[in-house]
Amino acid sequence: EIPSSLQKPWRELVLGRVAQDNLEHSHPLIGTLLKLLYTGVTRCIEQLFFVETKSSTAGDSTMRWLTQKDSHNEATFATRNNIIDVEAMSMTSDEFVSEGINNAELAQAVEAELDQSLMLLERAIWCFEQADNTDLAAKARMHHSSILFRLELQPPYDERDVMACALLETRAAHLMESLTKEGLAFEVLNIFVAMEHFLSPYAKDELEIRVIRKLRLKER
């Protein structure tokens, strides 16, 4: 188990946000863990299984890195298997909906840890799909898409690139419109806060006056 003090540094490493050499210098134990991982990967003959017994920041980010295609749409390093599929044999449709709602609410509660929110929403989507509740599944997918967008806005990002900022504004506008239709006002506010540094003064003022103030009043 990766110590709590190394959870976030490990996440930054696997998501490519920090250089390995720099991280190993400031957190020597990271190097030891990487060597153990290297040994496990190189010693296996055909298949290597990672089994997660409890959710963690390091585990969530590692699974995201292993199962996400790169920018060239190349094959992933691994596939995710739901060992919780056995629950489908014992849970009713209402229980799946209840479990999905619980996970969606938890995703909102742990907003500071976006990687963990993504994992919780993926679990929520799965539960709603098991219950054939397309409306709730669509709502959870929209929330999931919004968090992925906010992750894109994290450093490094060149706020001086005018064309890139204009494209971000357009994407953010479409997302905020879709989120509003799904009743996800809190996530509209999150998008606005994440986009503040990229918005033009005019766009920021217009959004504040026409949309954000009204949403903040409703959220109180």
mmCIF file of N, CA and C in Angstrom, residues 4 9 24 60 68-69 104 166:
data_model
loop_
_atom_site.group_PDB
_atom_site.id
_atom_site.type_symbol
_atom_site.label_atom_id
_atom_site.label_comp_id
_atom_site.label_asym_id
_atom_site.label_seq_id
_atom_site.Cartn_x
_atom_site.Cartn_y
_atom_site.Cartn_z
ATOM 1 N N SER A 4 0.038 7.436 2.682
ATOM 2 C CA SER A 4 -0.810 8.592 2.395
ATOM 3 C C SER A 4 -0.002 9.810 1.944
ATOM 4 N N PRO A 9 1.878 12.720 -4.785
ATOM 5 C CA PRO A 9 3.074 12.682 -5.649
ATOM 6 C C PRO A 9 3.016 11.557 -6.675
ATOM 7 N N GLU A 24 11.707 11.502 -7.562
ATOM 8 C CA GLU A 24 12.504 10.537 -6.801
ATOM 9 C C GLU A 24 13.483 11.253 -5.876
ATOM 10 N N ASP A 60 -6.508 5.251 -8.102
ATOM 11 C CA ASP A 60 -7.427 5.796 -9.105
ATOM 12 C C ASP A 60 -6.672 6.383 -10.290
ATOM 13 N N GLN A 68 -6.535 4.412 -20.165
ATOM 14 C CA GLN A 68 -6.915 5.516 -21.053
ATOM 15 C C GLN A 68 -6.042 5.531 -22.293
ATOM 16 N N LYS A 69 -6.685 5.660 -23.478
ATOM 17 C CA LYS A 69 -5.933 5.743 -24.723
ATOM 18 C C LYS A 69 -5.200 7.066 -24.814
ATOM 19 N N ALA A 104 -22.726 9.264 -7.117
ATOM 20 C CA ALA A 104 -22.758 10.571 -7.777
ATOM 21 C C ALA A 104 -22.659 11.697 -6.752
ATOM 22 N N ALA A 166 -9.802 30.854 -26.968
ATOM 23 C CA ALA A 166 -11.084 31.016 -27.666
ATOM 24 C C ALA A 166 -11.775 29.672 -27.841
#
